Short mmCIF file of C-alpha atoms in Angstrom, two decimals:
data_model
loop_
_atom_site.label_atom_id
_atom_site.label_comp_id
_atom_site.label_asym_id
_atom_site.label_seq_id
_atom_site.Cartn_x
_atom_site.Cartn_y
_atom_site.Cartn_z
CA MET Y 1 -7.55 -23.76 112.29
CA THR Y 2 -8.27 -25.01 115.77
CA SER Y 3 -8.05 -21.77 117.74
CA PRO Y 4 -11.23 -20.08 119.00
CA PRO Y 5 -12.20 -16.83 117.32
CA PRO Y 6 -11.47 -13.57 119.15
CA LEU Y 7 -14.29 -12.02 121.13
CA PRO Y 8 -14.71 -8.40 120.00
CA ARG Y 9 -16.40 -6.00 122.39
CA PRO Y 10 -19.95 -4.79 121.54
CA VAL Y 11 -20.01 -1.17 120.37
CA ARG Y 12 -22.92 1.21 119.77
CA ALA Y 13 -22.18 4.45 117.92
CA GLU Y 14 -23.70 6.92 115.46
CA ALA Y 15 -22.54 6.89 111.85
CA GLY Y 16 -19.28 8.79 111.58
CA GLU Y 17 -18.91 9.15 115.33
CA PRO Y 18 -15.22 8.68 116.28
CA LEU Y 19 -14.50 6.08 118.91
CA ASP Y 20 -11.33 5.73 120.92
CA VAL Y 21 -9.57 2.40 120.79
CA THR Y 22 -6.27 1.33 122.30
CA MET Y 23 -4.54 -1.78 120.99
CA THR Y 24 -1.13 -3.34 121.20
CA VAL Y 25 0.17 -3.80 117.67
CA ASN Y 26 3.38 -5.77 117.23
CA GLY Y 27 4.29 -5.02 120.83
CA THR Y 28 3.58 -1.29 120.65
CA GLU Y 29 0.56 0.25 122.35
CA VAL Y 30 -1.33 2.57 120.00
CA SER Y 31 -4.36 4.78 120.60
CA LEU Y 32 -6.61 5.70 117.69
CA SER Y 33 -9.85 7.62 117.27
CA LEU Y 34 -11.78 6.04 114.42
CA PRO Y 35 -15.34 5.85 113.08
CA ALA Y 36 -17.03 2.58 113.94
CA ARG Y 37 -17.05 1.50 110.28
CA VAL Y 38 -13.22 1.34 110.01
CA THR Y 39 -12.04 -2.26 109.84
CA LEU Y 40 -8.95 -3.56 111.56
CA ALA Y 41 -7.32 -4.02 108.14
CA ASP Y 42 -7.90 -0.37 107.21
CA ALA Y 43 -6.74 0.81 110.63
CA LEU Y 44 -3.51 -1.15 110.26
CA ARG Y 45 -2.85 -0.04 106.69
CA ASP Y 46 -4.16 3.52 106.57
CA HIS Y 47 -3.68 4.72 110.14
CA LEU Y 48 -0.59 2.83 111.29
CA GLY Y 49 1.30 2.38 108.02
CA LEU Y 50 1.44 -1.42 108.35
CA THR Y 51 0.68 -2.26 104.73
CA GLY Y 52 1.92 -5.83 105.04
CA THR Y 53 -1.68 -6.81 105.80
CA HIS Y 54 -3.10 -7.30 102.30
CA LEU Y 55 -6.74 -6.97 101.32
CA GLY Y 56 -8.16 -9.35 98.70
CA CYS Y 57 -11.89 -10.06 98.71
CA GLU Y 58 -12.76 -7.92 101.80
CA HIS Y 59 -15.47 -10.49 102.59
CA GLY Y 60 -13.45 -12.84 104.79
CA VAL Y 61 -13.15 -15.47 102.07
CA CYS Y 62 -9.64 -15.25 100.63
CA GLY Y 63 -7.65 -15.02 103.89
CA MET Y 64 -5.11 -12.51 102.54
CA CYS Y 65 -5.70 -10.16 105.49
CA THR Y 66 -5.06 -12.77 108.19
CA VAL Y 67 -3.45 -11.38 111.34
CA LEU Y 68 -3.12 -12.64 114.91
CA VAL Y 69 -5.64 -11.23 117.40
CA ASN Y 70 -4.92 -12.25 120.98
CA GLY Y 71 -2.73 -15.03 119.63
CA SER Y 72 -5.21 -16.52 117.16
CA ALA Y 73 -5.58 -16.05 113.44
CA ALA Y 74 -8.39 -13.69 112.42
CA ARG Y 75 -9.61 -11.92 109.28
CA ALA Y 76 -8.68 -8.26 109.64
CA CYS Y 77 -11.32 -7.28 107.06
CA LEU Y 78 -14.15 -8.73 109.18
CA LEU Y 79 -13.25 -7.04 112.46
CA PHE Y 80 -14.00 -3.44 113.25
CA ALA Y 81 -11.08 -1.70 114.93
CA CYS Y 82 -13.31 -0.13 117.58
CA GLN Y 83 -14.29 -3.60 118.80
CA LEU Y 84 -10.70 -4.48 119.65
CA ASP Y 85 -9.98 -2.19 122.58
CA GLY Y 86 -7.25 -3.84 124.63
CA ALA Y 87 -6.54 -6.50 122.01
CA ASP Y 88 -3.08 -7.72 121.10
CA ILE Y 89 -2.46 -7.68 117.35
CA VAL Y 90 0.44 -9.20 115.44
CA THR Y 91 0.86 -8.48 111.75
CA VAL Y 92 3.38 -9.85 109.31
CA GLU Y 93 5.65 -6.90 110.14
CA GLY Y 94 5.86 -8.24 113.69
CA LEU Y 95 6.79 -11.76 112.65
CA GLY Y 96 10.43 -11.03 111.85
CA ARG Y 97 12.94 -8.37 110.94
CA PRO Y 98 14.94 -8.16 107.71
CA ASP Y 99 18.05 -9.09 109.68
CA ASP Y 100 16.30 -11.67 111.87
CA LEU Y 101 13.60 -13.45 109.89
CA HIS Y 102 11.19 -15.87 111.51
CA PRO Y 103 11.78 -19.57 110.63
CA LEU Y 104 8.59 -19.51 108.54
CA GLN Y 105 9.90 -16.56 106.54
CA GLU Y 106 13.26 -18.27 106.11
CA ALA Y 107 11.55 -21.45 104.91
CA PHE Y 108 9.29 -19.59 102.47
CA GLY Y 109 12.35 -17.99 100.92
CA ALA Y 110 14.35 -21.23 100.83
CA HIS Y 111 11.49 -23.11 99.14
CA HIS Y 112 10.69 -20.36 96.61
CA ALA Y 113 7.22 -20.13 98.14
CA LEU Y 114 6.82 -16.38 97.71
CA GLN Y 115 5.69 -15.93 94.08
CA CYS Y 116 4.16 -12.45 93.70
CA GLY Y 117 4.01 -12.08 97.49
CA PHE Y 118 0.41 -10.88 97.75
CA CYS Y 119 -0.83 -13.94 99.63
CA THR Y 120 2.40 -14.37 101.61
CA PRO Y 121 1.40 -12.38 104.75
CA GLY Y 122 -1.86 -14.34 105.02
CA PHE Y 123 -0.11 -17.69 104.55
CA LEU Y 124 2.65 -16.81 107.01
CA LEU Y 125 0.29 -15.86 109.82
CA SER Y 126 -2.13 -18.70 109.09
CA SER Y 127 0.82 -21.09 109.17
CA TYR Y 128 2.07 -19.55 112.40
CA ASP Y 129 -1.37 -19.97 113.99
CA LEU Y 130 -1.52 -23.58 112.82
CA LEU Y 131 1.91 -24.54 114.13
CA ALA Y 132 1.40 -22.61 117.39
CA HIS Y 133 -1.81 -24.49 118.18
CA LYS Y 134 -1.15 -27.78 116.43
CA PRO Y 135 2.61 -28.38 116.29
CA ASP Y 136 2.17 -32.11 115.56
CA VAL Y 137 0.17 -31.49 112.39
CA ALA Y 138 0.72 -34.17 109.77
CA GLU Y 139 2.11 -33.18 106.39
CA GLU Y 140 -0.86 -34.71 104.56
CA ASP Y 141 -3.22 -32.53 106.59
CA LEU Y 142 -1.57 -29.24 105.60
CA PRO Y 143 -3.75 -28.60 102.50
CA VAL Y 144 -6.89 -28.78 104.65
CA GLU Y 145 -5.42 -26.88 107.60
CA LEU Y 146 -4.24 -24.05 105.35
CA SER Y 147 -7.35 -23.99 103.18
CA GLY Y 148 -8.41 -20.69 104.75
CA VAL Y 149 -6.00 -18.87 102.44
CA LEU Y 150 -7.17 -19.35 98.89
CA CYS Y 151 -4.21 -18.55 96.66
CA ARG Y 152 -3.31 -21.60 94.57
CA CYS Y 153 -0.68 -20.24 92.20
CA THR Y 154 2.37 -22.16 91.04
CA GLY Y 155 4.04 -21.56 94.41
CA TYR Y 156 1.37 -23.36 96.42
CA ARG Y 157 3.15 -26.70 96.66
CA ASN Y 158 6.28 -24.85 97.77
CA ILE Y 159 4.27 -23.14 100.51
CA LEU Y 160 3.20 -26.53 101.83
CA SER Y 161 6.79 -27.75 101.68
CA ALA Y 162 8.00 -24.71 103.62
CA VAL Y 163 5.37 -25.13 106.35
CA SER Y 164 6.06 -28.86 106.54
CA GLU Y 165 9.77 -28.22 107.02
CA VAL Y 166 9.17 -25.73 109.85
CA ALA Y 167 6.66 -28.08 111.48
CA GLY Y 168 9.21 -30.88 111.43
CA ALA Y 169 11.92 -28.67 112.88
CA HIS Y 170 9.79 -27.28 115.73
CA ARG Y 171 7.65 -30.13 117.08
CA ASP Y 172 8.02 -28.68 120.59
CA GLY Y 173 6.60 -25.32 119.61
CA ILE Y 174 7.23 -22.72 116.97
CA PRO Y 175 9.35 -19.70 117.98
CA GLY Y 176 7.37 -16.56 118.72
CA PRO Y 177 7.28 -13.38 116.61
CA ARG Y 178 10.68 -11.70 116.46
CA ASN Y 179 9.81 -8.09 115.72
CA CYS Y 180 7.36 -7.24 118.48
CA GLY Y 181 8.63 -4.38 120.58
CA ARG Y 182 8.68 -0.66 120.89
CA HIS Y 183 8.19 0.99 117.48
CA VAL Y 184 7.01 4.35 116.19
CA LEU Y 185 3.88 3.80 114.09
CA MET Y 186 2.80 6.73 111.94
CA GLY Y 187 2.82 9.10 114.93
CA HIS Y 188 0.04 7.24 116.76
CA THR Y 189 2.20 5.53 119.33
CA ALA Y 190 0.81 6.00 122.83
CA ALA Y 191 3.14 7.04 125.60
CA GLU Y 192 4.21 4.32 127.97
CA PRO Y 193 2.82 4.64 131.49
CA GLY Y 194 5.26 6.73 133.48
CA ALA Y 195 7.32 7.66 130.46
CA LYS Y 196 9.06 11.00 130.89
CA SER Y 197 9.80 11.67 127.26
CA ALA Y 198 8.67 10.76 123.78
CA PRO Y 199 9.77 7.35 122.51
CA GLU Y 200 13.08 7.21 120.76
CA PRO Y 201 12.48 7.61 117.03
CA VAL Y 202 13.50 5.00 114.54
CA GLY Y 203 16.87 5.54 112.96
CA VAL Y 204 18.91 6.89 115.89
CA ARG Y 205 21.46 4.12 115.84
CA GLU Y 206 24.88 4.22 114.26
CA ILE Y 207 25.09 4.07 110.50
CA GLU Y 208 26.13 0.63 109.36
CA LEU Y 209 26.34 0.00 105.64
CA PRO Y 210 25.94 -3.63 104.50
CA GLN Y 211 29.08 -5.45 103.39
CA GLY Y 212 27.55 -7.05 100.29
CA ASP Y 213 26.69 -5.67 96.87
CA PRO Y 214 24.26 -2.73 96.83
CA THR Y 215 20.69 -3.17 95.62
CA PHE Y 216 21.55 -0.80 92.80
CA THR Y 217 24.09 1.86 91.89
CA VAL Y 218 23.21 5.19 90.34
CA GLU Y 219 25.70 7.36 88.45
CA VAL Y 220 24.44 10.70 87.22
CA THR Y 221 26.22 13.71 85.71
CA GLN Y 222 24.60 17.12 85.39
CA GLU Y 223 25.96 20.30 83.78
CA LEU Y 224 25.34 23.44 85.84
CA THR Y 225 25.64 27.08 84.76
CA ALA Y 226 26.90 28.11 88.21
CA SER Y 227 30.66 28.49 88.68
CA LEU Y 228 32.67 25.81 90.45
CA GLU Y 229 33.32 28.05 93.46
CA LYS Y 230 29.65 28.93 93.94
CA THR Y 231 28.59 25.30 93.47
CA TRP Y 232 31.10 24.08 96.04
CA ALA Y 233 29.94 26.78 98.46
CA VAL Y 234 26.53 25.11 98.39
CA LEU Y 235 27.90 21.58 98.71
CA ASP Y 236 30.12 22.66 101.62
CA ASP Y 237 27.07 23.75 103.63
CA ILE Y 238 25.14 20.69 104.86
CA ASP Y 239 22.02 22.77 105.61
CA LEU Y 240 21.94 23.99 102.01
CA VAL Y 241 22.57 20.45 100.72
CA ALA Y 242 19.63 19.14 102.78
CA ALA Y 243 17.41 21.98 101.58
CA CYS Y 244 18.18 21.04 97.97
CA LEU Y 245 17.27 17.36 98.46
CA PRO Y 246 13.68 16.63 97.31
CA GLY Y 247 11.44 15.71 100.22
CA ALA Y 248 14.28 15.90 102.77
CA GLU Y 249 14.51 17.88 105.97
CA LEU Y 250 17.48 18.25 108.34
CA THR Y 251 16.18 18.23 111.91
CA GLU Y 252 19.24 18.11 114.15
CA HIS Y 253 23.01 18.58 114.14
CA LEU Y 254 24.52 15.82 116.31
CA GLY Y 255 28.17 16.86 116.11
CA ASP Y 256 31.10 14.99 114.57
CA GLU Y 257 29.59 15.59 111.10
CA LYS Y 258 26.47 13.57 112.00
CA TYR Y 259 22.97 14.78 111.32
CA ARG Y 260 19.44 13.58 111.93
CA GLY Y 261 16.65 14.17 109.45
CA ARG Y 262 13.67 12.80 107.63
CA ALA Y 263 12.68 12.27 104.02
CA ARG Y 264 9.54 11.46 102.07
CA VAL Y 265 9.24 9.46 98.86
CA SER Y 266 5.97 9.08 96.99
CA VAL Y 267 5.52 6.75 94.02
CA GLY Y 268 1.87 6.53 93.05
CA PRO Y 269 -0.09 5.02 95.97
CA ILE Y 270 3.11 4.12 97.82
CA ARG Y 271 4.18 6.80 100.26
CA LEU Y 272 7.18 6.27 102.46
CA SER Y 273 8.40 8.49 105.25
CA PHE Y 274 11.89 7.87 106.59
CA VAL Y 275 13.69 9.12 109.66
CA GLY Y 276 17.36 8.46 110.07
CA LEU Y 277 20.94 9.61 110.21
CA ALA Y 278 23.49 10.99 107.78
CA GLN Y 279 27.20 11.46 108.23
CA VAL Y 280 29.75 13.33 106.14
CA THR Y 281 32.72 10.98 105.85
CA GLU Y 282 34.76 12.99 103.33
CA ARG Y 283 34.91 16.73 102.68
CA ASP Y 284 37.75 17.70 100.33
CA ALA Y 285 37.56 21.37 99.42
CA ALA Y 286 40.58 21.18 97.10
CA ALA Y 287 39.14 18.31 95.08
CA HIS Y 288 35.53 19.53 95.54
CA ARG Y 289 34.47 16.09 96.80
CA LEU Y 290 31.80 15.35 99.37
CA ARG Y 291 30.96 11.84 100.57
CA VAL Y 292 27.90 11.19 102.72
CA ILE Y 293 26.61 7.92 104.14
CA GLY Y 294 23.11 7.63 105.50
CA GLN Y 295 20.36 5.32 106.56
CA GLY Y 296 16.66 5.74 107.18
CA GLU Y 297 13.77 3.58 108.31
CA ASP Y 298 10.05 3.92 107.84
CA ALA Y 299 7.29 2.74 110.16
CA GLY Y 300 6.59 -0.30 108.00
CA GLY Y 301 10.05 -1.77 108.51
CA GLY Y 302 11.55 -0.55 105.24
CA ARG Y 303 15.16 0.55 105.37
CA THR Y 304 17.30 2.40 102.90
CA GLN Y 305 21.03 2.92 103.25
CA ALA Y 306 23.29 4.77 100.85
CA ASP Y 307 26.88 5.75 100.22
CA ILE Y 308 26.81 8.94 98.12
CA LEU Y 309 29.80 10.67 96.51
CA LEU Y 310 29.38 14.15 94.99
CA VAL Y 311 32.18 15.56 92.86
CA ALA Y 312 32.13 19.05 91.31
CA GLU Y 313 34.43 19.77 88.36
CA GLU Y 314 35.05 22.85 86.29
CA ALA Y 315 33.33 22.70 82.91
CA GLY Y 316 33.99 25.89 80.93
CA ALA Y 317 32.28 28.74 82.77
CA GLY Y 318 30.03 26.30 84.60
CA THR Y 319 30.30 23.14 86.67
CA ARG Y 320 29.94 19.43 86.00
CA LEU Y 321 28.32 17.79 89.02
CA ARG Y 322 28.73 14.03 89.27
CA ALA Y 323 26.94 11.83 91.77
CA THR Y 324 27.58 8.17 92.48
CA ALA Y 325 25.24 6.46 94.91
CA GLN Y 326 25.32 2.89 96.14
CA VAL Y 327 21.89 2.17 97.52
CA TYR Y 328 20.80 -0.72 99.76
CA LEU Y 329 17.08 -1.42 100.21
CA THR Y 330 15.41 -3.80 102.66
CA GLY Y 331 11.84 -4.30 103.79
CA ARG Y 332 8.80 -3.19 101.81
CA ILE Y 333 10.74 -0.55 99.89
CA ALA Y 334 12.73 -3.41 98.36
CA GLN Y 335 9.49 -4.32 96.54
CA PHE Y 336 10.39 -1.57 94.09
CA GLY Y 337 12.04 -2.98 91.02
CA ARG Y 338 15.65 -1.93 90.54
CA ALA Y 339 14.74 -0.04 87.37
CA LEU Y 340 12.00 1.94 89.13
CA ALA Y 341 14.18 2.62 92.17
CA GLY Y 342 16.96 3.75 89.84
CA ASP Y 343 14.56 6.06 87.96
CA VAL Y 344 13.35 7.58 91.22
CA SER Y 345 16.95 8.16 92.34
CA ARG Y 346 17.91 9.75 89.01
CA ARG Y 347 14.87 12.06 89.01
CA MET Y 348 15.67 13.06 92.59
CA PHE Y 349 19.28 13.84 91.66
CA GLU Y 350 18.14 15.95 88.71
CA GLN Y 351 15.91 17.95 91.06
CA PHE Y 352 18.77 18.17 93.57
CA ALA Y 353 21.19 19.44 90.92
CA ALA Y 354 18.67 22.04 89.71
CA ALA Y 355 18.20 23.26 93.30
CA VAL Y 356 21.98 23.44 93.83
CA GLU Y 357 22.32 25.47 90.66
CA GLU Y 358 19.50 27.83 91.66
CA THR Y 359 20.96 28.31 95.13
CA ALA Y 360 24.49 28.83 93.78
CA VAL Y 361 23.40 31.38 91.18
CA SER Y 362 20.92 33.31 93.31
CA GLY Y 363 22.73 33.03 96.61
CA VAL Y 364 19.35 32.42 98.24
CA ARG Y 365 18.54 29.25 100.17
CA THR Y 366 16.29 27.09 98.03
CA THR Y 367 13.08 25.86 99.58
CA ALA Y 368 12.67 22.11 99.90
CA ARG Y 369 11.62 20.35 96.75
CA LYS Y 370 8.77 17.86 96.68
CA PRO Y 371 9.72 14.22 96.10
CA PRO Y 372 9.05 12.94 92.57
CA GLY Y 373 5.47 11.84 92.04
CA ALA Y 374 4.03 9.12 89.85
CA LEU Y 375 3.09 11.46 86.96
CA ALA Y 376 6.52 13.06 86.93
CA LEU Y 377 8.18 9.64 86.84
CA LEU Y 378 5.87 8.43 84.09
CA ALA Y 379 6.46 11.55 82.00
CA ALA Y 380 10.23 11.35 82.50
CA THR Y 381 10.24 7.66 81.58
CA LEU Y 382 8.22 8.30 78.39
CA VAL Y 383 10.52 11.16 77.42
CA ALA Y 384 13.58 8.95 78.02
CA LYS Y 385 12.02 6.14 75.94
CA ALA Y 386 11.18 8.55 73.12
CA ARG Y 387 14.75 9.83 73.10
CA GLU Y 388 16.10 6.27 73.04
CA TRP Y 389 13.80 5.33 70.14
CA GLY Y 390 14.92 8.48 68.29
CA ARG Y 391 18.60 7.56 68.76
CA ARG Y 392 17.96 4.00 67.52
CA LEU Y 393 16.08 5.30 64.49
CA ARG Y 394 18.89 7.71 63.60
CA ARG Y 395 21.50 4.95 64.01
CA ALA Y 396 19.45 2.66 61.76
CA GLU Y 397 19.22 5.34 59.07
CA HIS Y 398 22.98 5.93 59.09
CA ASN Y 399 23.94 2.26 59.44
CA PRO Y 400 21.46 0.14 57.44
CA PRO Y 401 21.70 -3.59 58.23
CA THR Y 402 23.76 -5.80 55.92
CA HIS Y 403 22.65 -9.27 54.87
CA PRO Y 404 24.95 -12.22 54.28
CA LYS Y 405 25.35 -13.22 50.67
CA GLY Y 406 22.72 -15.70 49.52
CA THR Y 407 20.12 -14.82 52.17
CA GLN Y 408 16.75 -13.39 51.36
CA ARG Y 409 15.36 -10.17 52.84
#
């Protein structure tokens, strides 16, 4: 790397004493009050929700935490946040958007240079720094120039190929970051000078579902003891529906069957907080059908969009509630495997159905349910596995395997 290192300001403070620091992160000015010991990496991850900056060795050796500080690559684990008052920071979240990736991100994907993805943010920003300061770099020099990031897995040669391709395509200068602008970062966004109102929250745009196949589809059926009429009375009231959704909160009625709200999802150490819109696109009282589309975004650039159909049917004295959801995930939430995302969705629907039943039977608005946690998911998965093993064992007992004539057992 040929760029000079950033020049952090000298700071003197007592242990644990909070210090005010104002930085521009991915184009957004943020003000934080942090103890002097908090590193830039921890400030980005823990205080601003920008978990794309990965921590490996935490000694400045591996390069996983590389970010841009005042336009030059720097180790976020070696810089204290309080030293960076007035600095301009760009993280991997600022490099590109899911719908407008940076050429480096496009090339990494095209060359299968991602592998597990842990080193990817460090390689992307180190590569950006290299091509921004040395656009005429020779292909044979790339291993040395990128040696500051240590990962050498099976995707390493593909990383070099991706960087070489971008270098060849942009000899006159690499395009700048494409996702640096006004964002809401974990509630720490500073007001713009002269601003008369709070910044517009993420997720206030129109709902636009992707045209392609969903990330996954969930179909769940639940039997309820509540009658069909009482169940539909709950589904026909959007405030009651929102109250029954785990981790969800309806914050505003926008008219024309549109609503604004927020939702939280927690899976082990991963905690996501979405704000967004929902719209009822079908409400058929005769058929007891309710269709809702929605989209939400979190501060880290993750987006979830869904097309959800709820159908209530009479089942004896009770109700059969069916839900079909087509879910689209982009950004960091897409790191969830489809199986895990499907399990989370199913557990959430089970909690939703239980809340609908409780509200329908009692006639009392149900308080918001907590989103499913890691232990609940693990327990539910183990129970489901045990049931599946039990079914296989019973099938094996009733249908012993047959062996072709002449073969040995």
